[in-house]
Amino acid sequence: MYLVDSDAHVSAHSEPNVSLAPALSSLVCGESYTSDTNTRTVHHAITGAAIYRVSSDGLNVQAVVDYAKQHGAVLAKWTFHQRANALKKVAQYLLDRKEHYYTLAQATGCTRKDAWIDIEGGIGTLFAYSSLVRRELSDATTLVEDAWIPLSKKGNFGAKHILHPKAGVALHINAFNFPMWGMLEKIAPTLLAGVPCIVKPATEGAALTHAVVQDILASGYLPDGALQLICGQIHDLLDHLNAQDTVTFTGSAQTGQQLRAHPHLNRHSIPFSMEADSINSAILTEDCSEATIALFVQQVVNEMTSKAGQKCTAIRRAFVPKAVLETVQQQLIEQLKKVVVGDPSRAEVTMGALASKKQQQDVAARVEVLAQEAQIVFGSHLRNDCLIHAEDATLGAFYPPTLLLCNDPVQATSIHETEAFGPVCTLMPYDDLEQLAVLVAKGAGSLVASVVRESHQNIETLIAKIAPWHGRIHILDQESAKESTGHGSPLPQLVHGGPGRAGGGEELGGLRAVKHYMQRTAIQGSPNALTQLGQSWTAGAHIVEDRVHPFRKTFDELEIGERLKTARRTVTEADIVNFACLSGDHFYAHMDQIAAKDSLFGERVAHGYFIVSAAAGLFVDAAPGPVIANYGMDNLRFVEPVKIGDTIQVELTCKQKTPKTLNDPTQKPHGVVVWDIKVKNQREELVATYDILTLVERAA
């Protein structure tokens, strides 16, 4: 049996009930569940006081899974936009209650600045994912991933890849360092994919996760069963999952590897994605100026002290050219001396405590391992470099920012393999680019590396050498520093994961995160079958022709596959000359008869954008009507040249319809219509193809 405990380590037991602290319930099966046996007590990171206890003894985990699949499955029937709008409402609901979350975060040792990353960063992630889906996906229950793939000569048989929500549940097992953001970044794409979630937070910080889930459920914006929370052990829950389910894990590499090897997961090929703590790097390039060194030092200190270094993305190794080692070391020490460690409620404090006394002991033990290959030059519990600003420093889980120096990183091993998950970083020199690449690779796979360079420096070779070992590379210079989000800030638009030690997971990052919880299926059939399944017209499918121009019809009246075949227009030399004068485009292929004769066209040809403009003139109905505006153009391709004397004709086909949600109630209801445009010449050859998007009024 695998029991995943609160700090993301595998355990076979829990503490006896020795605390009078209030119980933190699991929120499952539409109710709260608590147990008084085998409880584990959590203590305040600053005062050491018992603040709550957790236990899930006796919890029927099969019932939790069944509840998600029976009740939460209604999410799959919602459209992408329905899910996205619900998520946006949830985000706003949480934002209105953020001050309560800041209060709870103090118990984990966070300063307000640290908690901002977790709280408002997490809520911002919900907003970002909601906006992305509403902007990029149609208002459908399934996702058509690509265009028609012809598989026959006459076009009567082909395929598309279509993604459907998996008929299961996603289990998210999260680490202690970001109890709010860590959960929200996982559930956002899961819910948008139409899949219900079960969240198992780390016990340290679980009170914050509990408060957020409780508020989400109270908001009523999600269906029953869409989100459940287990505080305590998950017991044998993994044995109750099947091939439609998904597991994600954030935490230590050791625990993640144990879970990944779970026989039930392997037997049923249940997707398991791991994001593990890694030995991330900061790299100062050669020939660096004083300003660039200062930028590097600032980045390292920020990452050491933000969240007291308890970030999976924190900088653990700082590589600098040997020539500037002493300079960088002195500047780092000077900056670390300015850090004020202590109780975050005190105005002067800039760095709080670790999450628990256990974490404090673990960091101290790891520093001792690192000190076998490196010299402690600032901080640690062995020195008196840092004064703790707290009423009783012995009660809290305080640990000073600690800098080590390894003069021979090539021969060392522990500094490349051991992570002290706190405000700890090892400084080390390198001789040249080749040696640097070898040293970086010794980390065996990382979530992120920062390369701090002079703005003019070409680091293409360096990036090529280290990119295979990283999920993300952050290039910092004087130009990007003006707006950079920093080394340790994963963004919802980008992959958050990494190879090797970092876990191999990369399920997060824009729409790929949503797709991770969906099943991709290749659907083969006729154009009509694929049009019906994908709710998007496919070339060769049935068309509808009407005497009424499509631009005279409202959004609701239009049918998918409705087509207009326009009148014809012969392109003249005057057209080309007039367009050149109007646009200012006097490119030789259009205007220079001699040069055009020697070109691949053999003669003068019309401007591509003239063809697009002339096509619009052929298919647009000029009178006022339901069409409000042109919303954009996608996938433009010029296939064949149009020469003087050629005659063009346009086929306009209603390809896809997406209703828009109105933020302004005074606006007329409308939706986006995607039109397939094909421009052909007198020989029925395709000369241009593209999609245009129009805003079209809906019935009131």
XYZ file of C-alpha atoms in Angstrom, residues 47-632:
586
model
C 5.179 30.609 16.884
C 5.273 26.830 16.911
C 1.680 26.659 18.185
C -0.521 23.748 17.068
C -2.951 25.203 14.540
C -4.785 22.216 13.039
C -4.679 18.456 12.649
C -5.546 16.197 9.745
C -6.556 12.609 9.251
C -8.394 10.773 6.521
C -8.615 7.462 8.376
C -11.687 5.518 7.345
C -12.299 7.611 4.226
C -13.967 5.588 1.463
C -11.701 6.569 -1.414
C -13.653 4.457 -3.893
C -16.707 6.545 -3.075
C -14.693 9.732 -3.690
C -13.648 8.507 -7.150
C -17.183 7.364 -7.975
C -18.656 10.684 -6.867
C -16.342 12.571 -9.209
C -17.222 10.365 -12.152
C -20.960 10.295 -11.496
C -21.518 13.953 -10.619
C -18.471 15.802 -11.968
C -18.858 14.162 -15.355
C -21.428 16.842 -16.240
C -18.408 19.063 -16.987
C -17.817 17.071 -20.158
C -21.261 18.138 -21.391
C -20.409 21.807 -20.945
C -18.771 23.642 -23.825
C -15.274 25.080 -23.565
C -16.713 28.563 -23.184
C -19.115 27.477 -20.458
C -16.202 25.987 -18.536
C -14.034 29.042 -19.165
C -16.740 31.469 -18.044
C -17.302 29.446 -14.871
C -13.565 29.502 -14.173
C -13.462 33.262 -14.663
C -16.289 33.676 -12.144
C -14.459 31.415 -9.692
C -11.323 33.537 -10.077
C -13.213 36.737 -9.344
C -14.942 35.106 -6.371
C -11.562 34.136 -4.905
C -10.050 37.536 -5.628
C -12.788 39.172 -3.570
C -11.766 36.997 -0.608
C -7.998 37.231 -0.937
C -7.332 38.989 2.382
C -8.515 35.920 4.267
C -5.983 33.852 2.327
C -3.176 36.267 3.211
C -4.015 35.798 6.887
C -3.828 32.015 6.567
C -0.554 32.226 4.639
C 1.194 33.855 7.602
C 1.063 30.526 9.442
C 3.288 29.006 6.736
C 5.996 31.617 7.384
C 5.271 33.761 4.316
C 5.767 37.477 4.012
C 2.964 39.234 2.135
C 5.229 39.475 -0.905
C 5.778 35.704 -0.804
C 2.086 35.037 -0.335
C 1.253 37.305 -3.293
C 2.947 34.809 -5.628
C 0.842 32.001 -4.227
C -2.484 33.774 -3.806
C -2.814 36.374 -6.532
C -0.467 34.470 -8.811
C -2.760 31.460 -8.482
C -5.913 33.467 -9.099
C -4.230 35.154 -12.071
C -3.548 31.705 -13.498
C -7.286 30.970 -13.477
C -7.973 34.221 -15.325
C -5.205 33.471 -17.848
C -6.422 29.963 -18.673
C -10.028 31.127 -18.928
C -9.072 33.907 -21.330
C -6.895 31.589 -23.417
C -9.670 29.058 -23.944
C -12.311 31.684 -24.732
C -9.942 33.263 -27.237
C -8.489 30.178 -28.912
C -11.190 27.482 -28.796
C -14.649 27.294 -30.301
C -17.723 27.001 -28.121
C -17.928 23.235 -28.436
C -17.575 20.216 -26.178
C -14.781 18.702 -28.243
C -11.625 20.073 -29.836
C -10.772 19.604 -33.507
C -6.996 19.701 -33.510
C -6.136 19.927 -37.178
C -7.477 20.395 -40.689
C -8.841 17.726 -43.011
C -6.202 15.112 -43.839
C -7.091 13.595 -47.256
C -6.569 9.844 -47.448
C -7.986 9.168 -50.922
C -7.553 10.461 -54.463
C -11.048 11.895 -54.927
C -11.339 13.364 -51.431
C -14.184 11.150 -50.220
C -12.161 9.666 -47.361
C -9.943 11.414 -44.874
C -9.340 12.128 -41.208
C -9.024 14.678 -38.426
C -7.677 14.437 -34.900
C -10.403 15.215 -32.381
C -9.965 15.530 -28.614
C -12.690 14.554 -26.131
C -12.679 14.900 -22.328
C -11.456 11.723 -20.678
C -14.194 9.792 -18.897
C -12.315 9.802 -15.625
C -10.889 11.936 -12.862
C -7.593 13.791 -12.393
C -5.794 13.242 -9.091
C -3.470 16.146 -8.225
C -0.923 15.497 -5.465
C 0.742 18.788 -4.542
C 3.759 19.904 -2.501
C 3.687 22.212 0.520
C 5.415 25.290 -0.857
C 2.517 26.738 -2.883
C -0.718 25.511 -1.279
C -2.906 27.775 -3.432
C -1.146 28.398 -6.730
C 0.100 24.804 -6.895
C -3.486 23.576 -6.830
C -5.005 26.241 -9.085
C -2.443 25.838 -11.877
C -3.398 22.142 -12.056
C -7.178 22.310 -11.714
C -7.593 25.171 -14.227
C -6.687 23.197 -17.369
C -8.285 20.050 -15.959
C -11.680 21.673 -15.457
C -11.400 23.427 -18.829
C -10.837 20.027 -20.419
C -14.117 18.865 -18.861
C -12.569 16.518 -16.294
C -13.322 16.535 -12.517
C -10.472 16.830 -9.985
C -9.447 15.298 -6.685
C -6.816 17.403 -4.916
C -4.485 16.079 -2.255
C -2.478 18.971 -0.777
C 0.554 18.694 1.443
C -0.466 18.873 5.097
C 1.740 21.915 5.789
C -0.257 24.744 4.253
C -3.370 22.608 3.740
C -5.479 25.096 5.729
C -5.034 27.605 2.895
C -5.875 25.001 0.236
C -8.908 23.967 2.281
C -10.169 27.557 2.536
C -9.829 28.073 -1.221
C -11.602 24.817 -2.128
C -14.322 25.565 0.407
C -14.888 28.958 -1.235
C -14.881 27.482 -4.748
C -17.545 24.972 -3.714
C -19.559 27.687 -1.946
C -19.509 29.867 -5.069
C -21.730 27.376 -6.876
C -20.046 28.016 -10.210
C -18.868 24.424 -10.629
C -21.063 21.305 -10.733
C -21.087 18.882 -7.805
C -18.151 16.504 -7.907
C -16.036 18.725 -10.153
C -13.622 19.435 -7.298
C -12.922 17.396 -4.150
C -10.235 17.750 -1.486
C -8.563 15.053 0.613
C -6.686 16.317 3.659
C -4.481 13.555 5.045
C -3.545 10.252 3.453
C -4.913 9.057 0.120
C -4.510 5.467 1.348
C -5.038 3.067 -1.577
C -6.734 5.585 -3.864
C -4.282 4.862 -6.685
C -5.600 1.285 -6.779
C -9.091 2.619 -7.558
C -8.117 4.515 -10.714
C -8.441 3.264 -14.278
C -7.101 4.023 -17.745
C -9.380 7.081 -18.133
C -7.846 8.725 -15.067
C -4.776 10.943 -14.766
C -2.327 11.533 -11.914
C -0.079 14.556 -11.500
C 2.518 14.921 -8.787
C 4.521 17.906 -7.533
C 7.146 17.313 -4.870
C 10.400 15.508 -4.225
C 11.966 13.439 -6.992
C 12.320 10.462 -4.664
C 8.636 10.363 -3.776
C 7.588 10.973 -7.354
C 9.701 8.074 -8.602
C 8.131 5.771 -6.022
C 4.639 6.778 -7.079
C 5.480 6.502 -10.762
C 6.506 2.886 -10.159
C 3.161 2.049 -8.545
C 2.165 -1.329 -10.046
C -1.489 -0.370 -10.573
C -0.531 2.733 -12.558
C 1.792 0.689 -14.734
C -0.659 -2.159 -15.174
C -3.375 0.128 -16.496
C -1.112 2.640 -18.283
C -2.533 5.473 -16.204
C -0.833 8.742 -17.229
C 1.441 10.005 -14.463
C 3.053 13.416 -14.804
C 5.715 14.506 -12.336
C 7.121 17.933 -11.593
C 10.000 17.414 -9.176
C 12.309 19.736 -7.301
C 15.472 20.194 -9.334
C 18.971 21.658 -9.065
C 18.265 24.806 -11.084
C 21.047 27.100 -12.222
C 21.919 30.731 -12.778
C 24.708 31.379 -15.289
C 26.733 34.568 -15.615
C 28.279 34.708 -19.080
C 31.888 35.620 -19.821
C 32.989 39.224 -20.527
C 30.345 40.548 -18.137
C 30.135 44.193 -17.120
C 29.577 45.576 -13.626
C 25.925 46.199 -14.469
C 25.434 42.618 -15.615
C 27.145 41.252 -12.495
C 24.762 43.353 -10.382
C 21.820 41.942 -12.339
C 23.067 38.402 -11.727
C 23.573 39.000 -8.002
C 20.089 40.488 -7.657
C 18.538 37.486 -9.394
C 20.340 34.963 -7.180
C 19.469 36.801 -3.948
C 15.825 37.148 -5.008
C 15.556 33.434 -5.653
C 17.323 32.516 -2.399
C 15.012 34.635 -0.256
C 11.639 34.533 -2.058
C 9.419 32.055 -0.165
C 12.565 31.430 1.937
C 13.956 29.512 -1.026
C 11.128 26.960 -0.911
C 10.422 26.961 -4.631
C 10.874 24.110 -7.071
C 12.339 26.688 -9.457
C 14.747 28.337 -6.971
C 18.390 28.822 -7.980
C 20.560 26.167 -6.294
C 23.771 26.540 -8.344
C 25.275 29.862 -9.426
C 27.928 29.543 -12.156
C 30.288 32.480 -12.740
C 33.470 32.994 -14.806
C 36.519 32.284 -12.663
C 37.864 35.797 -13.286
C 34.938 37.463 -11.471
C 34.331 34.842 -8.770
C 35.615 36.963 -5.893
C 33.683 40.025 -7.053
C 30.424 38.120 -7.323
C 30.969 36.431 -3.964
C 31.487 39.715 -2.166
C 28.446 41.317 -3.793
C 26.266 38.338 -2.909
C 27.366 38.479 0.718
C 26.748 42.224 0.897
C 23.222 41.780 -0.443
C 22.470 38.816 1.840
C 23.529 40.893 4.853
C 20.614 43.224 4.065
C 18.038 40.429 4.284
C 15.988 40.645 7.492
C 14.779 37.210 8.611
C 11.977 36.793 11.100
C 8.279 37.106 11.862
C 6.554 38.402 8.667
C 4.149 40.456 10.787
C 7.055 42.764 11.619
C 7.458 45.615 9.157
C 11.237 45.281 8.877
C 11.200 41.551 7.977
C 11.917 40.693 4.328
C 12.212 36.898 4.604
C 10.012 34.638 6.705
C 10.378 31.106 8.000
C 10.422 27.688 6.408
C 7.132 25.806 6.395
C 7.871 23.619 9.426
C 10.453 22.568 11.996
C 10.822 19.341 10.056
C 11.716 21.346 6.974
C 14.185 23.368 9.032
C 15.901 20.163 10.156
C 15.936 18.789 6.620
C 17.547 21.944 5.178
C 20.190 21.935 7.939
C 21.022 18.306 7.201
C 21.315 18.977 3.466
C 23.598 21.955 4.068
C 25.898 19.706 6.052
C 26.067 17.361 3.048
C 26.841 20.259 0.715
C 29.487 21.560 3.128
C 31.513 18.402 2.570
C 32.360 19.683 -0.917
C 31.880 23.422 -0.469
C 32.720 26.126 2.047
C 29.932 27.997 3.813
C 30.736 31.663 3.232
C 27.546 33.166 4.604
C 24.659 32.026 6.800
C 23.608 28.518 7.866
C 22.744 27.485 11.400
C 26.484 27.060 12.063
C 27.322 30.768 11.857
C 26.062 33.996 13.404
C 25.708 35.960 10.171
C 21.984 36.519 10.591
C 19.862 37.849 13.447
C 16.338 36.411 13.645
C 13.702 39.103 14.244
C 11.076 37.199 16.224
C 9.769 37.057 19.772
C 11.278 33.599 20.246
C 13.394 32.422 17.313
C 13.634 28.908 18.752
C 9.898 28.332 18.300
C 9.814 29.132 14.593
C 11.156 27.271 11.558
C 13.668 29.991 10.718
C 16.735 29.344 8.597
C 19.140 32.084 7.447
C 20.008 32.628 3.782
C 23.070 30.472 3.171
C 25.729 30.818 0.490
C 28.327 28.135 -0.169
C 31.406 28.272 -2.393
C 32.742 25.264 -4.286
C 36.096 25.981 -5.915
C 36.286 22.638 -7.723
C 32.818 21.909 -9.112
C 34.206 19.535 -11.753
C 35.261 16.980 -9.126
C 32.287 17.566 -6.828
C 29.117 15.455 -6.882
C 26.888 16.397 -3.937
C 26.429 20.020 -4.994
C 25.008 18.800 -8.312
C 22.777 16.148 -6.750
C 21.717 17.410 -3.297
C 19.028 20.040 -2.887
C 18.555 21.933 0.338
C 14.946 23.078 -0.138
C 15.395 26.457 1.501
C 17.367 29.709 1.155
C 20.535 27.905 0.048
C 22.712 28.356 -3.043
C 26.200 27.192 -4.032
C 28.501 29.525 -5.959
C 31.022 27.933 -8.309
C 33.474 29.079 -11.015
C 33.902 27.790 -14.556
C 36.821 28.065 -17.007
C 35.120 28.098 -20.402
C 31.930 27.323 -22.271
C 32.668 23.621 -22.671
C 33.260 23.164 -18.958
C 30.183 25.206 -18.121
C 27.976 22.975 -20.281
C 29.314 19.869 -18.520
C 28.725 21.378 -15.071
C 25.158 22.409 -15.885
C 24.387 18.915 -17.191
C 25.564 17.415 -13.894
C 22.237 18.601 -12.461
C 20.673 15.733 -14.465
C 17.680 17.767 -15.638
C 16.174 20.983 -14.320
C 13.000 22.998 -14.469
C 14.749 26.264 -15.339
C 18.099 27.959 -15.852
C 18.776 31.678 -16.045
C 21.459 32.990 -18.384
C 22.520 36.528 -17.458
C 24.366 38.170 -20.343
C 25.398 41.407 -21.984
C 22.646 42.498 -24.361
C 24.910 42.183 -27.406
C 26.348 38.757 -26.541
C 25.513 35.827 -28.813
C 24.688 32.875 -26.560
C 23.280 30.601 -29.251
C 25.987 27.975 -28.676
C 25.441 27.974 -24.916
C 21.671 27.603 -25.281
C 22.106 24.721 -27.709
C 24.285 22.903 -25.171
C 22.078 23.360 -22.104
C 18.556 23.399 -23.600
C 18.198 19.564 -23.645
C 18.593 19.599 -19.850
C 15.902 22.195 -19.125
C 12.179 22.772 -19.403
C 12.640 26.537 -19.516
C 15.561 28.931 -20.072
C 15.311 32.506 -18.848
C 17.626 34.936 -20.684
C 18.205 38.069 -18.651
C 19.979 41.228 -19.771
C 19.621 44.976 -19.336
C 16.898 45.046 -21.976
C 14.655 42.215 -20.729
C 15.229 43.079 -17.051
C 12.910 46.070 -17.460
C 9.882 43.767 -17.681
C 11.136 40.259 -16.886
C 8.945 38.164 -14.596
C 12.113 36.620 -13.180
C 13.861 33.277 -13.011
C 11.457 31.529 -10.660
C 8.080 32.540 -12.092
C 6.360 29.848 -14.166
C 3.683 31.329 -16.412
C 0.463 29.628 -17.527
C 1.328 30.212 -21.197
C 4.598 28.245 -20.891
C 5.634 24.685 -20.106
C 6.262 24.128 -16.397
C 8.294 20.963 -16.145
C 11.623 19.581 -17.169
C 13.550 16.455 -18.145
C 15.372 13.934 -15.978
C 15.525 14.778 -12.313
C 12.872 17.476 -12.845
C 10.375 14.684 -13.473
C 9.926 14.578 -17.238
C 6.520 16.253 -16.961
C 5.436 19.063 -19.242
C 1.664 18.867 -19.133
C 1.343 22.542 -18.263
C 1.709 25.392 -20.735
C -1.150 26.991 -22.613
C -3.597 24.818 -24.532
C -1.294 21.802 -24.257
C -2.273 21.732 -20.569
C -5.952 21.421 -21.480
C -5.196 18.752 -24.085
C -3.283 16.711 -21.490
C -6.590 15.734 -19.860
C -8.309 14.880 -23.128
C -8.117 11.821 -25.359
C -6.794 12.457 -28.855
C -8.522 10.232 -31.402
C -7.899 10.024 -35.157
C -11.357 10.019 -36.760
C -11.517 8.645 -40.311
C -14.480 9.044 -42.614
C -16.137 11.164 -45.259
C -16.049 14.973 -45.275
C -19.695 14.966 -44.183
C -18.993 12.690 -41.215
C -16.038 14.810 -40.093
C -18.052 18.032 -40.479
C -20.773 16.597 -38.259
C -18.376 15.387 -35.564
C -16.137 18.448 -35.469
C -18.884 21.076 -35.908
C -16.565 22.654 -38.470
C -17.105 22.450 -42.228
C -14.671 20.196 -44.064
C -13.798 20.657 -47.740
C -15.870 18.252 -49.810
C -18.724 18.118 -47.322
C -22.345 18.917 -48.128
C -23.021 22.581 -48.936
C -26.144 24.692 -48.637
C -26.976 27.280 -51.295
C -29.683 29.886 -50.932
C -30.950 32.820 -52.962
C -30.443 34.968 -49.838
C -26.879 36.251 -49.477
C -25.180 34.749 -46.341
C -24.312 38.256 -45.141
C -28.054 39.005 -44.927
C -28.541 36.258 -42.338
C -28.144 36.455 -38.580
C -25.750 34.230 -36.651
C -28.621 31.895 -35.735
C -29.949 31.647 -39.291
C -26.626 30.674 -40.824
C -25.955 26.985 -41.379
C -22.567 25.274 -41.305
C -21.733 24.565 -44.953
C -23.765 27.474 -46.361
C -22.014 28.673 -49.511
C -21.989 31.632 -51.862
C -20.381 31.306 -55.284
C -19.712 34.821 -56.535
C -19.670 36.518 -59.907
C -16.357 36.560 -61.795
C -13.809 39.338 -62.288
C -11.099 39.596 -64.927
C -7.832 41.090 -63.681
C -6.463 43.861 -65.901
C -3.198 45.765 -66.131
C -5.060 48.814 -64.828
C -6.017 46.869 -61.685
C -2.370 46.113 -60.963
C -1.169 49.670 -61.654
C -3.951 51.261 -59.606
C -3.363 48.921 -56.656
C 0.383 49.650 -56.762
C -0.298 53.396 -56.638
C -2.858 53.019 -53.870
C -0.786 50.683 -51.679
C 2.700 51.940 -52.518
C 3.753 48.374 -53.393
C 5.778 48.699 -56.621
C 7.514 45.311 -56.366
C 9.170 44.379 -59.655
C 7.066 41.230 -60.182
C 4.012 43.479 -60.482
C 5.403 46.570 -62.199
C 8.644 45.792 -64.121
C 7.813 43.875 -67.297
C 11.450 43.066 -68.131
C 12.421 41.908 -64.627
C 9.178 39.940 -64.274
C 9.926 38.102 -67.519
C 13.166 36.806 -66.009
C 11.426 35.775 -62.758
C 9.875 32.400 -61.975
C 6.489 33.828 -63.073
C 7.645 34.643 -66.602
C 5.476 37.772 -66.713
C 3.859 40.391 -64.481
C 1.439 39.094 -61.839
C -1.165 40.691 -59.614
C -0.396 41.586 -55.996
C -1.474 38.886 -53.596
C -3.242 41.454 -51.439
C -5.038 42.792 -54.492
C -6.494 39.296 -54.952
C -7.644 39.313 -51.321
C -9.160 42.779 -51.764
C -10.807 41.880 -55.055
C -12.197 38.707 -53.499
C -13.783 40.758 -50.709
C -15.347 42.984 -53.347
C -16.903 39.903 -54.913
C -18.354 38.279 -51.788
C -19.241 41.226 -49.515
C -22.823 42.450 -49.378
C -22.412 46.198 -48.980
C -25.752 47.126 -47.401
C -26.174 47.359 -43.599
C -27.129 44.033 -42.094
C -26.329 41.407 -39.462
C -22.605 41.398 -40.263
C -21.021 43.882 -37.866
C -17.324 43.797 -38.735
C -14.386 41.839 -40.067
C -12.784 40.199 -37.026
C -9.597 38.867 -38.606
